Short mmCIF file of C-alpha atoms in Angstrom, two decimals:
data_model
loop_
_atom_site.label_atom_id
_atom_site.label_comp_id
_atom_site.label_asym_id
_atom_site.label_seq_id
_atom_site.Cartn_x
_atom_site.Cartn_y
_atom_site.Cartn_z
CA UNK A 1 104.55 91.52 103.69
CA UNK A 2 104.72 87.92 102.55
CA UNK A 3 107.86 86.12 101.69
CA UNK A 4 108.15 85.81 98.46
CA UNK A 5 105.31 88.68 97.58
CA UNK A 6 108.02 91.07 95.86
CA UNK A 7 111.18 90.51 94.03
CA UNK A 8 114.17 89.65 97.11
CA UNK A 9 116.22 92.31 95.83
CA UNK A 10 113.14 94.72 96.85
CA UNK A 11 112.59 93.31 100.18
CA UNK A 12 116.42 93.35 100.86
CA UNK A 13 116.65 97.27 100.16
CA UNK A 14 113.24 98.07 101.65
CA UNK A 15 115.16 98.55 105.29
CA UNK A 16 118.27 100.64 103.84
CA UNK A 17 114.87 102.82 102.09
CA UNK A 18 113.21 103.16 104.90
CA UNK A 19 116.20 104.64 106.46
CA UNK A 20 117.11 106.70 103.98
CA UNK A 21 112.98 107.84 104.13
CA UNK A 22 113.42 108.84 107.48
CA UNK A 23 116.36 110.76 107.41
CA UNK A 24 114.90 112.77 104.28
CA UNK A 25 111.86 113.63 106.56
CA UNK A 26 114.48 115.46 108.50
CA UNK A 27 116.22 117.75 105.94
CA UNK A 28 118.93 114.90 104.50
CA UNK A 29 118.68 115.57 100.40
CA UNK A 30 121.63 113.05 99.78
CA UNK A 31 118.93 110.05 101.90
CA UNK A 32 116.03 111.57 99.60
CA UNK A 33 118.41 111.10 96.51
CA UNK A 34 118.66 107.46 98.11
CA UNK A 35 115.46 106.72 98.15
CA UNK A 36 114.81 108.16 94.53
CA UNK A 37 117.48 105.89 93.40
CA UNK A 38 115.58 102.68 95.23
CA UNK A 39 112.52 103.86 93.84
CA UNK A 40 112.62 105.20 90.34
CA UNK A 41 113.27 102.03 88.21
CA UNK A 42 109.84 100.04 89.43
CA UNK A 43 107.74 103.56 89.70
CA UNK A 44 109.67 104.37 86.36
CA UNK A 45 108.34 100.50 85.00
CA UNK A 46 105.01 100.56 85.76
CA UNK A 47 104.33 104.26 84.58
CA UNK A 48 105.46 103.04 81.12
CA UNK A 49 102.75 100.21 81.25
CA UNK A 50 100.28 103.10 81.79
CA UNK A 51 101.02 106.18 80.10
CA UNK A 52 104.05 104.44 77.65
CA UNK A 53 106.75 107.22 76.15
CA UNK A 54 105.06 109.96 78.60
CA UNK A 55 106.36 108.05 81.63
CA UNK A 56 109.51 109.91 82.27
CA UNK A 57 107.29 113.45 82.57
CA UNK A 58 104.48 111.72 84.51
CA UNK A 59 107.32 110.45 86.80
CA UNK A 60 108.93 114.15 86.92
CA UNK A 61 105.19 115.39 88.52
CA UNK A 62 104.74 112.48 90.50
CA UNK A 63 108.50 113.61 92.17
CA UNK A 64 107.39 116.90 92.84
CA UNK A 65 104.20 115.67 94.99
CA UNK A 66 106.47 112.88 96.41
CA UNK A 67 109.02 115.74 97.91
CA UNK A 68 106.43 118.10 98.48
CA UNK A 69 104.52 115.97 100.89
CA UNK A 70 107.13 113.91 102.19
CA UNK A 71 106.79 114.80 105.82
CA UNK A 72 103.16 113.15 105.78
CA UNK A 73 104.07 110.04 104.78
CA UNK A 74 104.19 107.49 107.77
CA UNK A 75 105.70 103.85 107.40
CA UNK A 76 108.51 101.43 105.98
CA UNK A 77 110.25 100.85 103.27
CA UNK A 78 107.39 98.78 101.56
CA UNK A 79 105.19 101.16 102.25
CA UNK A 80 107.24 104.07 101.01
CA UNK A 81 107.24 101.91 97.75
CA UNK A 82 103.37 101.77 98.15
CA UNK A 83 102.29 105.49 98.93
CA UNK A 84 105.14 106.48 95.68
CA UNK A 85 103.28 104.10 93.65
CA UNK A 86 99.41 105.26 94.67
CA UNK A 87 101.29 108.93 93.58
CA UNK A 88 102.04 108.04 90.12
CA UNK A 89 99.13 106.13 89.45
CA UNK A 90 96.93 109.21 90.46
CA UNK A 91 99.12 111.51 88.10
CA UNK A 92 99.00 109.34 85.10
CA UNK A 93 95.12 109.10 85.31
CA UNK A 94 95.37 112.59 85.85
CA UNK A 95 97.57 112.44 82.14
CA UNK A 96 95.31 109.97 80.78
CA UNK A 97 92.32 112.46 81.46
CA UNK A 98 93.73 115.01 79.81
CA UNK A 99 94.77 113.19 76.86
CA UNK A 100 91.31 111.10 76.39
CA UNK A 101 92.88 108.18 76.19
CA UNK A 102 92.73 104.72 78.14
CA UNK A 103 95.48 103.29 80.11
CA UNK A 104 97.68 101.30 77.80
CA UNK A 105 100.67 98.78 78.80
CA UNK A 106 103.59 99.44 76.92
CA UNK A 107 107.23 97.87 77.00
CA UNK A 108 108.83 96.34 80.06
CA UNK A 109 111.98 97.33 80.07
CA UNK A 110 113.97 94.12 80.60
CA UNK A 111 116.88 95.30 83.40
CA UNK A 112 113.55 95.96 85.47
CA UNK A 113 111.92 92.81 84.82
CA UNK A 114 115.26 91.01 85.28
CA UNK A 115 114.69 91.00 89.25
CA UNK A 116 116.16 87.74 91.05
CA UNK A 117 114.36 85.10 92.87
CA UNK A 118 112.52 81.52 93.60
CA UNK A 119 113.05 79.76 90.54
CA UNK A 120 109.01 79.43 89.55
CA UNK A 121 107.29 78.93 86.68
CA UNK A 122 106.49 82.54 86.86
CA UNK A 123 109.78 83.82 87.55
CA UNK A 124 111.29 81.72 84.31
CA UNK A 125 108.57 83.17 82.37
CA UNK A 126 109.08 86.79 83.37
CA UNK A 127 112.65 85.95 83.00
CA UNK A 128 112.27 85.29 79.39
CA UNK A 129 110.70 88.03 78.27
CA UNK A 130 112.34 90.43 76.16
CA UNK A 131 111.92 94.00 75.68
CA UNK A 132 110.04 93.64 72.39
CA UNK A 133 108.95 90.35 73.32
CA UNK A 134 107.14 92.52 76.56
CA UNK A 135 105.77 95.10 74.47
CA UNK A 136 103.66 92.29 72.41
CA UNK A 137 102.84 90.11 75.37
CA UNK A 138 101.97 92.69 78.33
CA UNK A 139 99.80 94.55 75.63
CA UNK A 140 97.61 91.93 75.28
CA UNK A 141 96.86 91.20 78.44
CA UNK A 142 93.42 93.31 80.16
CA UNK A 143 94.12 96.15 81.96
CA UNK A 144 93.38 95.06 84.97
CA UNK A 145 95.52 92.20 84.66
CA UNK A 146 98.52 94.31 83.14
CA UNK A 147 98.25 96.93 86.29
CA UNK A 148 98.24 94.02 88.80
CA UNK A 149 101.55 92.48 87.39
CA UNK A 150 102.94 95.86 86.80
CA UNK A 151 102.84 96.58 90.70
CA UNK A 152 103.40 93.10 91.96
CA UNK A 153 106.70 92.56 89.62
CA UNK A 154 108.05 95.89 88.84
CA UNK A 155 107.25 98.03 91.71
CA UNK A 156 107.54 94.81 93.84
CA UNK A 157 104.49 95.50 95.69
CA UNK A 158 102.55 92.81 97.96
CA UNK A 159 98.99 91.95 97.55
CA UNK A 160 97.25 94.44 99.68
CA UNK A 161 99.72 96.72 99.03
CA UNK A 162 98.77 96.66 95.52
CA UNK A 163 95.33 96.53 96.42
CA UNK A 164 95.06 99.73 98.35
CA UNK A 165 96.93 101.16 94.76
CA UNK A 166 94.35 100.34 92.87
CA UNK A 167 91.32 101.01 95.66
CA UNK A 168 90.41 96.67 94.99
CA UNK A 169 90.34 93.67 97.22
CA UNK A 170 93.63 92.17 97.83
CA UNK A 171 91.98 88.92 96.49
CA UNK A 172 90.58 91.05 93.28
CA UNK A 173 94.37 91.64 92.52
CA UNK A 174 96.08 88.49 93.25
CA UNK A 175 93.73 86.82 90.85
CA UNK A 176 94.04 89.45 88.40
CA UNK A 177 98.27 89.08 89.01
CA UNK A 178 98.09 85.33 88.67
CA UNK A 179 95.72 85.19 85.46
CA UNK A 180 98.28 87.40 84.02
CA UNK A 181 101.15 85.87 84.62
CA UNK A 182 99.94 82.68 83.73
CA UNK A 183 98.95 83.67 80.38
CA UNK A 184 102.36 85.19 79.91
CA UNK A 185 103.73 81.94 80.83
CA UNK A 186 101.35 80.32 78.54
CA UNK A 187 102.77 82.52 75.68
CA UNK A 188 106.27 81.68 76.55
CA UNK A 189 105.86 78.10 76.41
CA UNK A 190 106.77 77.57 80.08
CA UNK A 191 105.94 74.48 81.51
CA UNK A 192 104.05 73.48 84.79
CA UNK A 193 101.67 76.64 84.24
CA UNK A 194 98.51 75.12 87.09
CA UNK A 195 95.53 77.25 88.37
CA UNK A 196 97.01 77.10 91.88
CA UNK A 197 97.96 81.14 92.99
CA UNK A 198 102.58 80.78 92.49
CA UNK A 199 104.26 81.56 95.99
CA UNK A 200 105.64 84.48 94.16
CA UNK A 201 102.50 86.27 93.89
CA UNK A 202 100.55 85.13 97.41
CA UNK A 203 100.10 87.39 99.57
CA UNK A 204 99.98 87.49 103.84
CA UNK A 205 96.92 86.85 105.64
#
């Protein structure tokens, strides 16, 4: 993973989640109620962009699959954060399918969007938003757009991460990221807004 590809507080807990992972895989339900803790809040965020007020019950099913096939799952603490994510997404489409209705985003919720880091252009103008100010904003942007910065600033995911999410091209999703947050920085008024791809969002190579 890049530095600077998800929020530092992410990448600091991603080792302490890992561990915690690993000793769930052997019976521990106190780790697995660790790593639910790490976990919830971004998985929680960017199921709201998707399926809005349903989140909390799409997040409830995506749990059950999560514990159910925990022993399968092979990798870090990122990745953990990946493989949850690729979860939910499936069982909000799943949602969406049943209800007939296209992926939406819906409100941010602002203690998830508040995430410390580099002091960017992008970071001030995620920074700014509010929680009704997000619901306006992130509504407007496309989908694709609104599911890229969804998983690269809520769920903290890194480019390919986030690519193999949403079964694109890690460069398919870091422009998608980038033209998103750059029109939410637009909308913000922040200053310095250029076409270059922010260090925030790049991604290893």
């Amino acid at each position: 993973m890049g530095q600077g590809a998800a929020p530092r507080r992410m990448r600091e807990y991603d080792g302490e989640l890992g561990a915690a992972v690993a000793r769930a895989q052997q019976g521990d339900e106190a780790a697995f109620a660790v790593a639910y803790r790490f976990v919830q809040p971004g998985l929680l965020g960017y199921l709201r962009g998707l399926v809005g007020d349903d989140a909390e019950d799409v997040a409830s099913d995506a749990w059950l699959e999560i514990a159910r096939d925990l022993g399968r799952f092979q990798g870090d603490g990122a990745g953990f954060r990946g493989w949850t994510a690729t979860i939910a997404r499936h069982r909000a489409l799943d949602h969406l399918r049943r209800q007939r209705v296209r992926p939406r985003p819906a409100a941010l919720e602002q203690d998830v969007l508040d995430l410390p880091g580099p002091h960017s252009t992008h970071d001030q103008a995620l920074e700014a938003l509010s929680t009704e100010r997000a619901l306006e904003l992130v509504r407007g942007l496309p989908r694709d757009q609104a599911e890229a910065v969804l998983l690269r600033v809520v769920v903290g995911l890194d480019g390919p991460a986030a690519a193999r999410v949403l079964g694109k091209r890690p460069g398919a999703v870091r422009t998608a990221a980038h033209r998103g947050i750059r029109r939410l920085a637009r909308q913000l008024g922040v200053e310095g807004v250029t076409d270059e791809a922010p260090r925030t969002l790049g991604e290893s190579t």
